[in-house]
Coordinates of C-alpha atoms in Angstrom, one line a residue:
X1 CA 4.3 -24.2 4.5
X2 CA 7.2 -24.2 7.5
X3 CA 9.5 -22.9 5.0
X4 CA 7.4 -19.8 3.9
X5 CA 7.3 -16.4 5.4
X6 CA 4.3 -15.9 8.0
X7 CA 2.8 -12.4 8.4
X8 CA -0.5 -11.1 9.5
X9 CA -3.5 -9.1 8.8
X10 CA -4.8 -6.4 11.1
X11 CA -7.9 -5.1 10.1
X12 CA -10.8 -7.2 9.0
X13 CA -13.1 -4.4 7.4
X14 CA -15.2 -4.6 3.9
X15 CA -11.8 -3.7 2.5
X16 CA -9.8 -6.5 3.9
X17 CA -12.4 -8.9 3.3
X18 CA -13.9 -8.0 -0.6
X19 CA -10.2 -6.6 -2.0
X20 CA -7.1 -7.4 0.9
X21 CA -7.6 -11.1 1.0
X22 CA -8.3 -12.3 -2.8
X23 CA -5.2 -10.3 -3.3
X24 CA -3.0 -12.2 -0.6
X25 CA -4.5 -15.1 -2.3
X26 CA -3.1 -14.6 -5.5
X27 CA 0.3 -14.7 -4.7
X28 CA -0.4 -17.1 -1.7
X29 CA 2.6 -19.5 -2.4
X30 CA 5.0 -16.7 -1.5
X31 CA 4.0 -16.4 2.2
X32 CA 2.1 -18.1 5.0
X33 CA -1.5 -16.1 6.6
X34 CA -1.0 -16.7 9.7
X35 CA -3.1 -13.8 11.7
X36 CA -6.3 -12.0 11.0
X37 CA -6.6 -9.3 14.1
X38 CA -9.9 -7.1 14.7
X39 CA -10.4 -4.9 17.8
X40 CA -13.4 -7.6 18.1
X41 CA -13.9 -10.8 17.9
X42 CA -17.0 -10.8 15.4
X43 CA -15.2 -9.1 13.1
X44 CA -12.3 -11.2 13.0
X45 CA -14.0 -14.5 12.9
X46 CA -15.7 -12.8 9.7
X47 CA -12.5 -12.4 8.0
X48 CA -10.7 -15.6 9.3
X49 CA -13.7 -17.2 7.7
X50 CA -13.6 -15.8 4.2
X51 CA -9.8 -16.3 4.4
X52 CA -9.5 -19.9 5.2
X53 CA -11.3 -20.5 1.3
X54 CA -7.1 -19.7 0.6
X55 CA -5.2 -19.9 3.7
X56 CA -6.4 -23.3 5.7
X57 CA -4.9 -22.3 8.8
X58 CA -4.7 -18.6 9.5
X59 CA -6.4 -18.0 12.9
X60 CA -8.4 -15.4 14.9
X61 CA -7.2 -12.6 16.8
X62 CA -8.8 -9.8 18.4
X63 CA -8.5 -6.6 21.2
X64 CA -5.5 -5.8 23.4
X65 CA -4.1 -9.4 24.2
X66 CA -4.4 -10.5 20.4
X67 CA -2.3 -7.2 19.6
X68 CA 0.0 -7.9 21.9
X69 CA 0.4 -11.9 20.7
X70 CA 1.1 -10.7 17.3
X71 CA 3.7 -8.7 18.9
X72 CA 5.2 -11.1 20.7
X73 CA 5.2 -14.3 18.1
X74 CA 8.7 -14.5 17.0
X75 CA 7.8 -16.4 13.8
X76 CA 5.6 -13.6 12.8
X77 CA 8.4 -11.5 10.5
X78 CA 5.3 -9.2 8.2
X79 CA 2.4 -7.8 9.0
X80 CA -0.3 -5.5 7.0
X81 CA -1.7 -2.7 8.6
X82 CA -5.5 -2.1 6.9
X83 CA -7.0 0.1 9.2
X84 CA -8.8 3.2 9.8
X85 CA -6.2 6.3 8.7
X86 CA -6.5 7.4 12.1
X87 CA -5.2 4.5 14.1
X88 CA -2.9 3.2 11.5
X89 CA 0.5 4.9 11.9
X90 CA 0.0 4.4 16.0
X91 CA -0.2 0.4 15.6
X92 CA 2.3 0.4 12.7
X93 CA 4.5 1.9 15.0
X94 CA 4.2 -0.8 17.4
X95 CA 4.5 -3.3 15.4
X96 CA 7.9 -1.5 13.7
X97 CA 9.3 -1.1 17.8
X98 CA 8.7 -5.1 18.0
X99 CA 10.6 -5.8 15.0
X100 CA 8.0 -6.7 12.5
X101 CA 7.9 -5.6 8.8
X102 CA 5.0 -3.2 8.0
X103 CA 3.3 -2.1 5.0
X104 CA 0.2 -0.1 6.0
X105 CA -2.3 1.3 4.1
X106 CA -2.7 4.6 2.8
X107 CA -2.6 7.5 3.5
X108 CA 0.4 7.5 5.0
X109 CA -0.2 9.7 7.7
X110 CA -3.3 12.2 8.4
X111 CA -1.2 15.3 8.7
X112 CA 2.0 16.7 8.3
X113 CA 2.4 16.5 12.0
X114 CA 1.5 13.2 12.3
X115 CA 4.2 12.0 9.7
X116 CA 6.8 14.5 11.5
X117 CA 6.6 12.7 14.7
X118 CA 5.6 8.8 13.0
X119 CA 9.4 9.9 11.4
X120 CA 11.2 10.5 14.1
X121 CA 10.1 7.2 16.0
X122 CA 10.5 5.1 13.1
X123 CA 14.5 6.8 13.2
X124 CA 14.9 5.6 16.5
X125 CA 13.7 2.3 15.9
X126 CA 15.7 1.9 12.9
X127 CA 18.9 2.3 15.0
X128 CA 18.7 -1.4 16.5
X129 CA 20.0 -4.2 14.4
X130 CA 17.5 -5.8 11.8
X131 CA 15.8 -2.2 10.5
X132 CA 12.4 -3.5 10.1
X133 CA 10.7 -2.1 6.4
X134 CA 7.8 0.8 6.9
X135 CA 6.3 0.5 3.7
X136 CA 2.3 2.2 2.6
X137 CA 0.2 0.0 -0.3
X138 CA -1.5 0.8 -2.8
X139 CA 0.7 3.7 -5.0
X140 CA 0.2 4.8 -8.8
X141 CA 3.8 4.2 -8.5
X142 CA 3.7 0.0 -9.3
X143 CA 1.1 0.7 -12.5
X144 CA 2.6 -0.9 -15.2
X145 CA 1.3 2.2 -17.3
X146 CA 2.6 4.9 -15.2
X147 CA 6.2 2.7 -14.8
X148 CA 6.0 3.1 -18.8
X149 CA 4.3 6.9 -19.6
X150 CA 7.3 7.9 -17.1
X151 CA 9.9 6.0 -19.2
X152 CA 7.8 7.9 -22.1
X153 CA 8.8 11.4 -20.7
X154 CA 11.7 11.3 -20.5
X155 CA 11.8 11.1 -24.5
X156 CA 9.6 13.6 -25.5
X157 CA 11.2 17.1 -24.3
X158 CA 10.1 19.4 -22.0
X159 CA 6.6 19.4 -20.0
X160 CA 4.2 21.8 -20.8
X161 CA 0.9 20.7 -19.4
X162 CA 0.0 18.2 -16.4
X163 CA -3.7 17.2 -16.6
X164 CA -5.4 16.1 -13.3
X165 CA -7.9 13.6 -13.3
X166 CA -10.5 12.9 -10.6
X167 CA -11.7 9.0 -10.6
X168 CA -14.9 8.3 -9.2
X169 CA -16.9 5.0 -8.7
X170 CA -19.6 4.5 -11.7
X171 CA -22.0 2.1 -12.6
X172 CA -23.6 1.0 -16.1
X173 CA -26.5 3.1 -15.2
X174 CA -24.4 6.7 -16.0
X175 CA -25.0 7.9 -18.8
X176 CA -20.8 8.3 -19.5
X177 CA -19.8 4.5 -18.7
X178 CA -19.6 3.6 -22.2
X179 CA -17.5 6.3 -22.9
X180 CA -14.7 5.0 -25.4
X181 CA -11.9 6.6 -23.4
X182 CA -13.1 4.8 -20.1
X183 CA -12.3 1.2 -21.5
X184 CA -9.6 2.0 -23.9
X185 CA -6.7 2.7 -21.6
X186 CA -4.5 4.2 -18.5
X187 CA -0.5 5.0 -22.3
X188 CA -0.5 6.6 -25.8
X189 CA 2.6 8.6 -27.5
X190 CA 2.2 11.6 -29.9
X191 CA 5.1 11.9 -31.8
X192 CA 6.0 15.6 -33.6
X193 CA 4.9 14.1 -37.2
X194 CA 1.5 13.1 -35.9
X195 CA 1.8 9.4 -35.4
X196 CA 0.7 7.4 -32.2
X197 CA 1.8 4.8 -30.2
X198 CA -0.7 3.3 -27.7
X199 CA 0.3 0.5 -25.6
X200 CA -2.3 -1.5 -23.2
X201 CA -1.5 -1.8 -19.7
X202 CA -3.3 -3.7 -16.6
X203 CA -4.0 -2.3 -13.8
X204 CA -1.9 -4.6 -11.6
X205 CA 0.2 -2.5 -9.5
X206 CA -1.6 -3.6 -5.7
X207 CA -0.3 -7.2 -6.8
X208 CA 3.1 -6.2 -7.7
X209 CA 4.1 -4.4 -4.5
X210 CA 2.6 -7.1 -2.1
X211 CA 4.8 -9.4 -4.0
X212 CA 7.7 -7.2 -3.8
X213 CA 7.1 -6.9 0.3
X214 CA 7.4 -9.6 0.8
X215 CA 10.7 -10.4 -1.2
X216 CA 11.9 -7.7 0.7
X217 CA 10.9 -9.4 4.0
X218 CA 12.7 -11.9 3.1
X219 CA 15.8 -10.3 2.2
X220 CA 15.7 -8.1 5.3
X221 CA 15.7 -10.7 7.6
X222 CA 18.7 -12.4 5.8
X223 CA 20.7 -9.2 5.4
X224 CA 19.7 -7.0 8.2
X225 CA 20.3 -3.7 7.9
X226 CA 22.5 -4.5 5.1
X227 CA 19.3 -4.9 2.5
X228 CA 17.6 -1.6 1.2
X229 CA 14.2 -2.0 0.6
X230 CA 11.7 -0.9 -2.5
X231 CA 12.2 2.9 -2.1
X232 CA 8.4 3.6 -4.2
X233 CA 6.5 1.7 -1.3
X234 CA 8.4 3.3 1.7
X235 CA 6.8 5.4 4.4
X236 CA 8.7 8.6 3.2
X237 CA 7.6 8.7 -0.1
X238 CA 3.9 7.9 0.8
X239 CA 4.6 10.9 3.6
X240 CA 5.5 12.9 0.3
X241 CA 2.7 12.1 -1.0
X242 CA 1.0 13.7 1.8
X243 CA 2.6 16.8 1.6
X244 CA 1.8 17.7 -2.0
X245 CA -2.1 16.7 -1.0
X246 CA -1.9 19.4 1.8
X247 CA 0.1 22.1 -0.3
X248 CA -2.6 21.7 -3.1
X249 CA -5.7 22.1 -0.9
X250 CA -3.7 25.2 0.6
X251 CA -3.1 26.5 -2.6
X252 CA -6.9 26.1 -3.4
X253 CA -7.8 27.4 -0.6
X254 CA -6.1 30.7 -0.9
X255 CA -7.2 31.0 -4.5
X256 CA -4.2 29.0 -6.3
X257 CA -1.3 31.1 -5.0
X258 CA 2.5 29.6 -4.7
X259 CA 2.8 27.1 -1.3
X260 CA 5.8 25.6 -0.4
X261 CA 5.7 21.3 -0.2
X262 CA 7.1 20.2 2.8
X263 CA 10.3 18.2 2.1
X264 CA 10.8 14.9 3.9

């Protein structure tokens, strides 16, 4: 267990304990739990006690002072920020100015704004040696079906149509949940004579990025600022993700006229 990389958890929510932990504990032979912070103490000892089922010895941390011993524990190289949108890029941030790797949840950022300034602070704490990694989870990006439809497109010609789809929590009492096209998923090809080619994919993608963060950890803190890190988990591109969000509820809200995306 010396050997592995330690990191911590800040947050210790329903999300953290029902989805963020059995996660951690599937690829729990890459890394070492070593924190679970709450602003209280309750709430942490909830988590820590959930979590110990897979991580034996990760311990309790809450308010100011447990902040600030995360900060400070040299050991400590990653961290996961799975907080409130609000609060999250202001306690990434100070966990990026005391050298620790961050992946945060989404969104990114609550406003343009806030990424704007959350940028330029990040620039001028990537300046010092060891440019700590700013990544957000959870992106359609790592979904082995997207990965694939995009290696699709590029075959097929040029884009005509992009269908939206809004997903929604259901249960087996709606009417639709047996819907054929809600279990038989996520990549099929049309080919100009007629023929298809559908190809099952699992939604997987949380699993694959945590795994990838913390490779990149790894590597960072072996290379420096000599490694480049997974460019579909970094801040910017979850900040871009932002952006389109606001330009298309602008858009909507001005009756689907032309907005520009802000470019970051």
């Amino acid at each position: 267990m010396a050997t592995l990389p330690q990191i911590a958890v800040l947050g210790a929510g329903i999300f953290v304990k029902t989805q963020y932990i059995p996660r951690l504990a599937e690829i729990s032979h890459l890394f070492c739990l070593k924190y679970i912070w709450s602003r209280s103490e309750e709430s942490s000892r909830r988590a820590v006690e959930i979590a110990k089922q897979h991580f034996p010895g990760v311990e309790c941390k809450w308010g100011d002072q447990g902040l600030n011993d995360i900060m400070q524990d040299s050991s400590l190289i990653g961290t996961a920020v799975v907080l409130a949108g609000q609060v999250q890029v202001d306690i990434s941030l100070k966990l990026l100015k005391a050298g620790k790797h961050v992946i945060q949840e989404k969104p990114a950022a609550t406003s343009i704004p806030e990424i704007e300034t959350a940028l330029a602070s990040y620039k001028s704490v990537s300046t010092n040696p060891g440019q700590p990694i700013w990544a957000v989870a959870e992106n359609y990006r790592f979904e082995p079906a997207f990965v694939e439809s995009k290696k699709l497109v590029a075959g097929v010609g040029d884009m005509m149509n992009v269908q939206v789809i809004i997903e929604g929590s259901m249960n087996s009492s709606n009417p639709y949940f047996s819907s054929s096209w809600r279990r038989n998923f996520e990549v099929s090809l049309y080919s100009a004579d007629g023929q298809c080619k559908s190809t099952f994919h699992p939604f997987c993608g949380v699993h694959e990025e945590l795994k990838i963060f913390i490779h990149d950890i790894v590597k960072a803190n072996l290379k420096g600022n000599g490694y480049e890190a997974e460019p579909r988990s970094s801040f910017v591109e979850g900040a871009r993700d932002v952006a389109v969000l606001e330009a298309m509820l602008e858009s909507g809200s001005k009756g689907g006229t032309l907005v520009n995306v802000k470019k970051f």
